[in-house]
Short mmCIF file of C-alpha atoms in Angstrom, two decimals:
data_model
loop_
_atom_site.label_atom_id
_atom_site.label_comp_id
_atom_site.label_asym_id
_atom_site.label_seq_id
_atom_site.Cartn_x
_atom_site.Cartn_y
_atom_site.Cartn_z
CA UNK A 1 10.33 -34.99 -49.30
CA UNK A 2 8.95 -37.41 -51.94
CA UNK A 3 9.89 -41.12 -51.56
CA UNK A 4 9.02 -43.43 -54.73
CA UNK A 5 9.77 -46.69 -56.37
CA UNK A 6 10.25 -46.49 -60.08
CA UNK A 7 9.87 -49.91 -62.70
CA UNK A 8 13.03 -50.21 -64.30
CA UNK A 9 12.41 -53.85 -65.55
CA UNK A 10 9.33 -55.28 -65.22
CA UNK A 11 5.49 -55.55 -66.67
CA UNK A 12 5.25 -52.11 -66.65
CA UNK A 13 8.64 -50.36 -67.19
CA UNK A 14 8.58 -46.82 -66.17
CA UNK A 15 5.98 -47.30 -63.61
CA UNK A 16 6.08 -44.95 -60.72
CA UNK A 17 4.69 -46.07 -56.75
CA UNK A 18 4.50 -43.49 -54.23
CA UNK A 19 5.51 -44.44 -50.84
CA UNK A 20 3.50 -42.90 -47.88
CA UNK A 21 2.47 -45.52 -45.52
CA UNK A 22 4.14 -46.90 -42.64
CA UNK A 23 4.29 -49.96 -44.37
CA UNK A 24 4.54 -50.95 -47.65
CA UNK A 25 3.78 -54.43 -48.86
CA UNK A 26 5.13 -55.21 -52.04
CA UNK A 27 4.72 -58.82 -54.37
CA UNK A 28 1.45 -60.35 -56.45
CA UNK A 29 -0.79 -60.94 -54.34
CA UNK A 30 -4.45 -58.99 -53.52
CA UNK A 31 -3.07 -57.97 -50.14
CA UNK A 32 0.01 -55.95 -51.42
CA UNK A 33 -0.42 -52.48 -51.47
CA UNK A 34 2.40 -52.40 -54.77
CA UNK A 35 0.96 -55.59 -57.03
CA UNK A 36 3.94 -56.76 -59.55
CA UNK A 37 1.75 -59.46 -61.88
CA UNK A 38 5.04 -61.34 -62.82
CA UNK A 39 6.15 -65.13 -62.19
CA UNK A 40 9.63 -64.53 -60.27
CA UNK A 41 7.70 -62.41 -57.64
CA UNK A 42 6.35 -64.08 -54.92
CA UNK A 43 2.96 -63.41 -53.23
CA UNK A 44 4.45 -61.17 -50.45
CA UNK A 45 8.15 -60.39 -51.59
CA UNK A 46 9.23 -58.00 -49.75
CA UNK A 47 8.35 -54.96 -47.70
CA UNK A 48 9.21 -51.37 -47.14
CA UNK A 49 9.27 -50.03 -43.63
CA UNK A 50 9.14 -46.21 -42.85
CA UNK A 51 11.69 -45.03 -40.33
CA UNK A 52 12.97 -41.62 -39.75
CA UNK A 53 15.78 -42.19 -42.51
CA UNK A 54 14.04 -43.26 -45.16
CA UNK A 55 12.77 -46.76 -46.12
CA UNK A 56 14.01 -49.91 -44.67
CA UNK A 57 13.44 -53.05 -47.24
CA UNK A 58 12.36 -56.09 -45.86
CA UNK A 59 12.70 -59.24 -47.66
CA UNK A 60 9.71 -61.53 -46.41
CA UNK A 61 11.31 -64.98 -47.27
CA UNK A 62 10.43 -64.65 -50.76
CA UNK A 63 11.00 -67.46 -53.28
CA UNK A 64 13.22 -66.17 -55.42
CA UNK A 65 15.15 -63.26 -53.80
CA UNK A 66 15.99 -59.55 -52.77
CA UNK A 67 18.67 -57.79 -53.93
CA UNK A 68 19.87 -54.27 -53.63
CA UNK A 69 22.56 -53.36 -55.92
CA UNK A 70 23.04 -56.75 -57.21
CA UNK A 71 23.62 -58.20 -53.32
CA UNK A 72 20.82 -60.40 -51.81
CA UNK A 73 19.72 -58.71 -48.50
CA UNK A 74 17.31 -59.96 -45.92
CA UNK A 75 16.73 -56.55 -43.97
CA UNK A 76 18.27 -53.33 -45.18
CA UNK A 77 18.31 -49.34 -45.09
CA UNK A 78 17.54 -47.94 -48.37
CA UNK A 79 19.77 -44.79 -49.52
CA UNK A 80 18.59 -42.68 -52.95
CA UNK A 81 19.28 -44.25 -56.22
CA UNK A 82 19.93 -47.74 -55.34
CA UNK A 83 19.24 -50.36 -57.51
CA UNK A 84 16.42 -52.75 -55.66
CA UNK A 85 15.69 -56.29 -58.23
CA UNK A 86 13.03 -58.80 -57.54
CA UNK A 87 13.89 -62.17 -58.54
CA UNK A 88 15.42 -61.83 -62.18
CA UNK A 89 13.10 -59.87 -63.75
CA UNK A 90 11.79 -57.09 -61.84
CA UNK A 91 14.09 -53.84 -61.11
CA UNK A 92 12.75 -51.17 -58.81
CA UNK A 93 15.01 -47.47 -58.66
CA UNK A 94 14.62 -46.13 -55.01
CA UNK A 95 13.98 -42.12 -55.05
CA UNK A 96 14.09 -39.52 -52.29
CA UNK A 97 13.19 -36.15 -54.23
CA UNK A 98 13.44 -32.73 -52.31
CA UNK A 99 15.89 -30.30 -51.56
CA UNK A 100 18.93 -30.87 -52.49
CA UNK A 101 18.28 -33.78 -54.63
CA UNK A 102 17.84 -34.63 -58.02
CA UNK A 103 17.17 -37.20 -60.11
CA UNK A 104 18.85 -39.69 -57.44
CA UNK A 105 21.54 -37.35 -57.08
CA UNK A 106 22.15 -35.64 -53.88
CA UNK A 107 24.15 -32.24 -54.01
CA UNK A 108 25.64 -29.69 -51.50
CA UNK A 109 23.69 -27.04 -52.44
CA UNK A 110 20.25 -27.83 -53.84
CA UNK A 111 21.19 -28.05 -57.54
CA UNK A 112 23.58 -25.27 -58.05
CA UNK A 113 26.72 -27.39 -60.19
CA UNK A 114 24.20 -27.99 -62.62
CA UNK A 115 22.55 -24.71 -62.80
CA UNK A 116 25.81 -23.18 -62.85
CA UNK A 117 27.34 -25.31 -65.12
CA UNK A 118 24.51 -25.16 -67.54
CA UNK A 119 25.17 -21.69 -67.64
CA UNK A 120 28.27 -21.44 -69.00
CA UNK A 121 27.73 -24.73 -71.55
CA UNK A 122 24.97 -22.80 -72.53
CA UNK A 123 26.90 -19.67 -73.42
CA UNK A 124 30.13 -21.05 -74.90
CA UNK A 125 31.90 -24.42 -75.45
CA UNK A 126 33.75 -26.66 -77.90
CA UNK A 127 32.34 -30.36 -78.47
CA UNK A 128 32.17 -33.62 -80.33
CA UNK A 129 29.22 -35.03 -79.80
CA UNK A 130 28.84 -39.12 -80.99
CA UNK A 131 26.26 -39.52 -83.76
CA UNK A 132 27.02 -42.70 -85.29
CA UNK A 133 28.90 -46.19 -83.16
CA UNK A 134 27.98 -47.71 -80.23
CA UNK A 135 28.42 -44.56 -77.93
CA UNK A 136 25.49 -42.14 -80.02
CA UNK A 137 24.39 -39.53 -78.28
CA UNK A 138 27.69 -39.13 -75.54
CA UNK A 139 28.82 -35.84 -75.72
CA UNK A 140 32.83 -34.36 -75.28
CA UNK A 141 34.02 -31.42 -74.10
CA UNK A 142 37.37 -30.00 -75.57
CA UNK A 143 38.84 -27.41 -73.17
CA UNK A 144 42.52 -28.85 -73.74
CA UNK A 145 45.14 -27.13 -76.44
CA UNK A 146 45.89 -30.81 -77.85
CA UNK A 147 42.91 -33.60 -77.94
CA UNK A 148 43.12 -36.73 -78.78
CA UNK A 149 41.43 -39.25 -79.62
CA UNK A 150 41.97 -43.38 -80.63
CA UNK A 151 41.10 -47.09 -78.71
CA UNK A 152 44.33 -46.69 -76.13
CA UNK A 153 42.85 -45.69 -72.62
CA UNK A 154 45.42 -42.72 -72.43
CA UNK A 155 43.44 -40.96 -75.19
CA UNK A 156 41.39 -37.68 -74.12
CA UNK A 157 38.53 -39.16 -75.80
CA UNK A 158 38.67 -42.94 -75.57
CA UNK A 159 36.27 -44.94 -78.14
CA UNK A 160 36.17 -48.00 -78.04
CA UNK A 161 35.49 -49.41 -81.69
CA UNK A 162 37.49 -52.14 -83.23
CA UNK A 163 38.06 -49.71 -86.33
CA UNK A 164 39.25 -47.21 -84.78
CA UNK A 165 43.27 -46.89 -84.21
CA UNK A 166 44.67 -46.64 -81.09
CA UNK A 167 45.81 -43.27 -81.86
CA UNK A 168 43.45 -42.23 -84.46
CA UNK A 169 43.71 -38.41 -84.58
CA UNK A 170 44.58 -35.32 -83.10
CA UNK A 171 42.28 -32.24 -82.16
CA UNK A 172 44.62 -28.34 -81.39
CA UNK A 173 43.38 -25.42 -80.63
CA UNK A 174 44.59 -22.41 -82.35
CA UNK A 175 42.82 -18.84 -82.28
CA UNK A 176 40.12 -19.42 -84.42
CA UNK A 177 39.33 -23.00 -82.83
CA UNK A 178 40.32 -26.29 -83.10
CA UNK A 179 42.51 -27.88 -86.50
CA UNK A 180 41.95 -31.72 -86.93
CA UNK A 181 44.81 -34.16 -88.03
CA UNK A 182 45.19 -37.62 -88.29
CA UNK A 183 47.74 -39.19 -86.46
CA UNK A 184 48.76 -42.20 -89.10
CA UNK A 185 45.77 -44.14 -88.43
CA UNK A 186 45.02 -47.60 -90.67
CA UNK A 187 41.53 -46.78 -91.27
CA UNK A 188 41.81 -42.98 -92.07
CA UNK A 189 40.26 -39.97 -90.98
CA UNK A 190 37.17 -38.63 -92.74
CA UNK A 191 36.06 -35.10 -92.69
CA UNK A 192 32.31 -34.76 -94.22
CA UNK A 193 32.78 -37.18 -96.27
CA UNK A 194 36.22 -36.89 -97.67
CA UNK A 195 39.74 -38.36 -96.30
CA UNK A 196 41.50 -35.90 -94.59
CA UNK A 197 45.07 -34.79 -95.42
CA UNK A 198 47.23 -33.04 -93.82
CA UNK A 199 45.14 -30.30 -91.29
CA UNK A 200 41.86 -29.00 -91.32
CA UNK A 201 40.27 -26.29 -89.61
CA UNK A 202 36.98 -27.56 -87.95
CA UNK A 203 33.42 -25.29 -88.48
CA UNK A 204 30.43 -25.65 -87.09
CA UNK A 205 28.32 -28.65 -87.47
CA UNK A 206 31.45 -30.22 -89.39
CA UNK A 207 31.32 -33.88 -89.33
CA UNK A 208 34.63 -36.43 -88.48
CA UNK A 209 34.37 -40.37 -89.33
CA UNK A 210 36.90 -42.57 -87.67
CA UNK A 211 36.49 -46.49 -89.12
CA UNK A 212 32.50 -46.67 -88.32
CA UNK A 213 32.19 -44.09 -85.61
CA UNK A 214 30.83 -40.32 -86.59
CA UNK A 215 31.61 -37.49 -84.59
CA UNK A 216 29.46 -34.11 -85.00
CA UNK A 217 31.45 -30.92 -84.13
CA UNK A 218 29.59 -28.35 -82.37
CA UNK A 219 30.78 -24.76 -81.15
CA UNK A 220 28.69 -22.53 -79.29
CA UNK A 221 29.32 -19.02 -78.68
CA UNK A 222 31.62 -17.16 -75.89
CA UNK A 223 30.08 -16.23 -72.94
CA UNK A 224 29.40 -12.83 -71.52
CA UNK A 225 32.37 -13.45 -68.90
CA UNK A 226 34.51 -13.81 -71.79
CA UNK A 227 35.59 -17.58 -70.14
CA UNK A 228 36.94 -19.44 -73.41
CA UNK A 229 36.89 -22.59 -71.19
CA UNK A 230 34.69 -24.95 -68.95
CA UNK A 231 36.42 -26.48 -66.48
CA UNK A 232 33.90 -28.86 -65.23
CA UNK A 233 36.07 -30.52 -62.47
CA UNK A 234 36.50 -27.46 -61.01
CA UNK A 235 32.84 -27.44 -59.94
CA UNK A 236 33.71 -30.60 -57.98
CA UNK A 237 31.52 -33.19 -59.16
CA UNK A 238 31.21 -36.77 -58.50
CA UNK A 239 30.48 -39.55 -61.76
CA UNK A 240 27.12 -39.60 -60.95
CA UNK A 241 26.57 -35.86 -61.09
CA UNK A 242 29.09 -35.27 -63.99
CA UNK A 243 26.58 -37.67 -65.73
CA UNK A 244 23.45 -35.70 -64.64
CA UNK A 245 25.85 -32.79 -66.68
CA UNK A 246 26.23 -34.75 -69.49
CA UNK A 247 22.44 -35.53 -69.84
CA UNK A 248 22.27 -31.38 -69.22
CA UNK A 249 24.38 -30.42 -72.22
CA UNK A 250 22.76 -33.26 -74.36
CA UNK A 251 19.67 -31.18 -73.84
CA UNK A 252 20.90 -27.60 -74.16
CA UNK A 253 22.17 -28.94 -77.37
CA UNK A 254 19.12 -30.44 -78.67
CA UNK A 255 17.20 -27.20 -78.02
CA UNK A 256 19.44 -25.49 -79.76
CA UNK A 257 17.84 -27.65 -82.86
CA UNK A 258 20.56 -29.73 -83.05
CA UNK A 259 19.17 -33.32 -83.31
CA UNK A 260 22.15 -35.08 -83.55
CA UNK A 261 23.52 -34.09 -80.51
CA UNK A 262 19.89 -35.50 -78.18
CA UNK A 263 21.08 -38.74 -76.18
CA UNK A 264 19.53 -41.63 -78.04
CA UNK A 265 19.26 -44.53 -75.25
CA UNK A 266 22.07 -47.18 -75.70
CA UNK A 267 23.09 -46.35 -79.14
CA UNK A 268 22.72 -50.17 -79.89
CA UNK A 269 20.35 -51.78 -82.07
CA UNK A 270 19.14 -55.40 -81.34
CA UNK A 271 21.61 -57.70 -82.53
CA UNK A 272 24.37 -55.43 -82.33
CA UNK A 273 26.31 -57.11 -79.69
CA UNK A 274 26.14 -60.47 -81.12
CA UNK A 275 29.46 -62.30 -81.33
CA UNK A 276 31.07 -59.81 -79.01
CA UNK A 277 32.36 -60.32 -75.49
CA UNK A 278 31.09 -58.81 -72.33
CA UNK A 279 33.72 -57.54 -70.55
CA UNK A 280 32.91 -56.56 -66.77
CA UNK A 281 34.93 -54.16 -64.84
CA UNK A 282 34.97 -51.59 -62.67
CA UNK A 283 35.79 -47.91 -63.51
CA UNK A 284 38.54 -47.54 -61.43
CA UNK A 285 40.14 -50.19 -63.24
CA UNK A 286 39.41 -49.05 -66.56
CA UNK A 287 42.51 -47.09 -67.17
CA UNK A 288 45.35 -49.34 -65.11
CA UNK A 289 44.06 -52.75 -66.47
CA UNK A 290 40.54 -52.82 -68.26
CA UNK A 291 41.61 -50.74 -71.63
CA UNK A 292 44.55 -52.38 -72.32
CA UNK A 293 42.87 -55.29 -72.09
CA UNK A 294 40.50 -53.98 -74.38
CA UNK A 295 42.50 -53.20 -77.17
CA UNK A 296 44.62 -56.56 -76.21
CA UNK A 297 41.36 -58.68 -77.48
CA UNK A 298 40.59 -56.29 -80.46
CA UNK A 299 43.99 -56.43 -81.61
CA UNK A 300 43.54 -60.66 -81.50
CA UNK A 301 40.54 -60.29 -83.34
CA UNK A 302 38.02 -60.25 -80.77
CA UNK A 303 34.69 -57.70 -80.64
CA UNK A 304 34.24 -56.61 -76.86
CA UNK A 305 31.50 -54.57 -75.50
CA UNK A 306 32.03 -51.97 -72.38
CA UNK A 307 29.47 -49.81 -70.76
CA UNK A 308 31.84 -47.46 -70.13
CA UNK A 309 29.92 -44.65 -71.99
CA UNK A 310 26.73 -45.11 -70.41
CA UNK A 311 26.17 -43.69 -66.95
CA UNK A 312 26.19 -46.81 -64.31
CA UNK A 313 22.70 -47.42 -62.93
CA UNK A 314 20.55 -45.26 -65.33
CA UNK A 315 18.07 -46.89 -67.72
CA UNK A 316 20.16 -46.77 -70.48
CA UNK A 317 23.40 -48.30 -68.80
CA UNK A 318 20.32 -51.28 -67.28
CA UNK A 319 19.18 -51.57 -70.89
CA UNK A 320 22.85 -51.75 -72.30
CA UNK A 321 23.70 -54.44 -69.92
CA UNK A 322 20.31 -56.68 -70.67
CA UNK A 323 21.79 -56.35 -74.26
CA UNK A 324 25.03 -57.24 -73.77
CA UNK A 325 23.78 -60.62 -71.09
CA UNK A 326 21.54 -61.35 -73.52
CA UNK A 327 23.59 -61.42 -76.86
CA UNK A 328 27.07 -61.49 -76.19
CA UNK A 329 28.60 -65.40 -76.02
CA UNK A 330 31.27 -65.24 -73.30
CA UNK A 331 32.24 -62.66 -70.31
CA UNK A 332 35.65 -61.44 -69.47
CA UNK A 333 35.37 -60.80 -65.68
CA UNK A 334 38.30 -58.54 -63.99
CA UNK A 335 38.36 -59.59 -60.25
CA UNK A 336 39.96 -56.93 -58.16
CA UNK A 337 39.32 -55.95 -54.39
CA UNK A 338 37.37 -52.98 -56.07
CA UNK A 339 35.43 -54.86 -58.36
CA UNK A 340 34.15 -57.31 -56.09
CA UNK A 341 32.79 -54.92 -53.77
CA UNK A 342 31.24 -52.89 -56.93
CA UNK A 343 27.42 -52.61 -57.23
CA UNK A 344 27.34 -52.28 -60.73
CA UNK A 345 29.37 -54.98 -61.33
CA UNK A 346 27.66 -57.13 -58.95
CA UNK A 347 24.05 -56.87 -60.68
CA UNK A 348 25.81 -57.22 -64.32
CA UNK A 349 27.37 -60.56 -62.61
CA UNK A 350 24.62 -61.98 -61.49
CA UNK A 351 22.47 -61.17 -64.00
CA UNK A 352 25.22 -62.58 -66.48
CA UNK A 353 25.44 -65.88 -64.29
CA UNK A 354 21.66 -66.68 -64.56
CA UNK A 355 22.26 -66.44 -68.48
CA UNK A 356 24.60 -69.50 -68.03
CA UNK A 357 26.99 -68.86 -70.66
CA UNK A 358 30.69 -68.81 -69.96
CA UNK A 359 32.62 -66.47 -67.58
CA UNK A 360 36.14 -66.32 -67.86
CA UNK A 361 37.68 -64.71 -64.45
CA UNK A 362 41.52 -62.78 -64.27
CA UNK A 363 42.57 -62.43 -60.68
CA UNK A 364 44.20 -59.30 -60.22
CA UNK A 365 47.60 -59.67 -58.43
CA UNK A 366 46.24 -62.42 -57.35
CA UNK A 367 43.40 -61.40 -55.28
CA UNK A 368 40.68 -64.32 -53.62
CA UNK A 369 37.84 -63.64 -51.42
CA UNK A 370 34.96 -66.08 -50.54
CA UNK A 371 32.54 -64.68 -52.75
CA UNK A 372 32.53 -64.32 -56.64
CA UNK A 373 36.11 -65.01 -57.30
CA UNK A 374 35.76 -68.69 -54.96
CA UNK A 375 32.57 -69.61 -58.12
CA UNK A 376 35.58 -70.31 -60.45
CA UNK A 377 37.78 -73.47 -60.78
CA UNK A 378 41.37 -72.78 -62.40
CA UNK A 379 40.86 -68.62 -62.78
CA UNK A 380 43.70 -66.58 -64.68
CA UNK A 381 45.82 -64.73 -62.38
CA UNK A 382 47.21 -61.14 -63.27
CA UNK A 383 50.43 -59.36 -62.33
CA UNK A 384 49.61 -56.14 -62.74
CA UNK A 385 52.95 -55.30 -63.40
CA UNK A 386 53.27 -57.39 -66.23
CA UNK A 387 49.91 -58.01 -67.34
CA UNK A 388 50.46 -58.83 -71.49
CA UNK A 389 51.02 -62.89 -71.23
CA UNK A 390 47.79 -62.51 -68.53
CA UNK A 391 46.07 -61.20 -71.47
CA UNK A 392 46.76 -62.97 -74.14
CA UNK A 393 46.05 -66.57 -71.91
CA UNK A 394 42.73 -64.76 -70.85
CA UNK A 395 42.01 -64.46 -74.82
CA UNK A 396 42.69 -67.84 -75.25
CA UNK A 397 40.24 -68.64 -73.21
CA UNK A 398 37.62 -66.75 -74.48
CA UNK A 399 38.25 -68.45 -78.34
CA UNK A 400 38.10 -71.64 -76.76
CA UNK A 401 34.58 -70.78 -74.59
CA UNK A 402 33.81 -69.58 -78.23
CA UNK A 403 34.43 -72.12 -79.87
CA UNK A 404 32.65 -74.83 -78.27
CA UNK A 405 29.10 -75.43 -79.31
CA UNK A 406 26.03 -74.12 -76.92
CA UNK A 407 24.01 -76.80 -74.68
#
């Protein structure tokens, strides 16, 4: 079993610290057996203690804080691929690597959904793999007879791009694979190049354009079991591993010399989020209450940015979220009993607060607790019943915090 720290944010991003000792003394001082030369870390921050479940982390009354997951802790038990942050700057992934784990990712049987998933991506599938928006590089599987694909949340394949319709278009699959059709969408639907009318059979390496997004169509060949399918809930995975699969096909594709299909970090370039909101969620609010939301506030003319196509606690999603604290003006925050007790939404919080820009909070049915949702004076509370006039005083709010000029 191999236990490590690995620099997430920091001096020296991508740095990787073995544990072994008994003890592991961690800040910027001589004395510390892991040195961090930044200003936020104090001279003995914190400490790791060996025990015969791991790593216990020991804050040692350090200046500006320990937090695992986005919560400040004074003494806690470490589990694999949690989220450890020194002060503001410094972010430290926890690792236990042996059998049965990967990549932060513990399964049931060492590795065997991904190996056997791999092998059938490998040997047959449909997909649509992002190439061009703020999603490049997230791949789709199409195992349904009717895709489709717009802004609304009850789309198979949701993007979220204020130029794309909320109904945009419509994938079937026939015998000889899938026929593309728009579905009355203002922007249009482009297929290499030209506006598509009527149907269109897809081929390989065809290429769709929906308002500023690009999709590249890619079809591999059947498999020796004759499966024209890959069911990839059937293998039982969790989010976290069905993003380890994602990362998987990404790379099947790529070696397959298609370069379009490799995962390209964030997909955003610097300034990209500027004049956009942040809005904070978590997942299993995204179809109920965050999407409509969504589209609410692009409809009204706002830009919003979601992370919901990056994989929560991986570089990219940490890099995504520095973006988004760092450009975007205002947050929309969705307080729900789930949220609250989220640790991705916890470190995007608090990382967000430190920014000091404006947070606009919606209570959902009307839920309080003594921690983030107490911060607020005045926060918007949401029926979730009837949510619309919820919305549409939340985007008031957010033209207003827009509106007025930064201190």
């Amino acid at each position: 079993m191999v236990q490590r720290l690995v620099m997430r944010r920091g001096p020296s991003p991508g740095a990787i610290y073995d544990l072994t000792g008994a003890e592991v003394l961690i800040g910027r001082g001589a004395r510390c057996q892991i040195i961090i030369r930044d200003d936020e870390i104090s001279r003995e921050h914190c400490k790791l203690v060996k025990s015969s479940s791991g790593y216990e982390l020991v804050d040692t009354t350090s200046t500006n804080g320990t937090f695992v997951n986005g919560q400040r802790v004074r003494q806690r038990l470490l589990n694999t691929g949690e989220l450890i942050e020194l002060g503001d700057s410094v972010t430290l992934l926890y690792e236990r690597i042996g059998t049965g784990e990967l990549a932060g990712v513990k399964f049931k049987t060492p590795s065997e959904p991904i190996k056997s998933a791999l092998t059938s991506v490998s040997a047959f599938g449909h997909y649509l793999v992002l190439s061009r928006g703020a999603e490049v590089g997230a791949v789709h599987l199409l195992n349904n007879a009717i895709v489709t694909v717009g802004r609304e949340a009850k789309n198979d394949i949701v993007v979220a791009e204020d130029a794309v319709s909320r109904y945009h278009l419509t994938l079937k699959r026939e015998k000889t694979g899938y026929i593309v059709e728009d579905a009355g969408s203002t922007n249009g639907t482009f297929l290499n190049g030209q506006k598509l009318e009527g149907r269109a059979a897809l081929n390989p390496d065809d290429v769709l354009r929906v308002g500023t997004v690009q999709l590249h169509y890619v079809r591999k060949p059947l498999a020796e079991t004759g499966q024209d399918e890959i069911q990839t809930r059937a293998l039982g995975l969790t989010r976290e591993q069905t993003g380890e699969l994602v990362s998987a096909i990404a790379e099947t594709l790529r070696r397959s010399n298609r370069p379009t299909t490799q995962r390209l970090g964030t997909g955003l370039e610097p300034g990209r989020l500027l004049n956009h909101t942040f809005l904070l969620y978590t997942r299993t609010d995204w179809e109920s209450l965050a999407a409509p939301l969504m589209v609410k506030m692009q409809d009204a003319g706002l830009q919003v940015w979601v992370d919901q196509y990056l994989v929560q606690g991986t570089d990219d999603w940490l890099k995504g979220v520095d973006q988004a604290v760092k450009e975007c003006g205002v947050m929309a925050l969705v307080l729900s009993r789930q949220s609250t007790s989220n640790p991705y939404v916890k470190l995007a919080y608090r990382r967000y607060v430190a920014s000091t820009k404006p947070i606009i909070p919606l209570l959902v049915d009307g839920f309080t607790s003594s921690g983030i949702s107490a911060a607020f004076d005045n926060p918007l509370t949401c029926d979730s019943a009837r949510p619309d006039e919820s919305f549409l005083k939340l985007i008031e709010r957010v033209k207003e915090a827009r509106a007025k000029p930064v201190s």
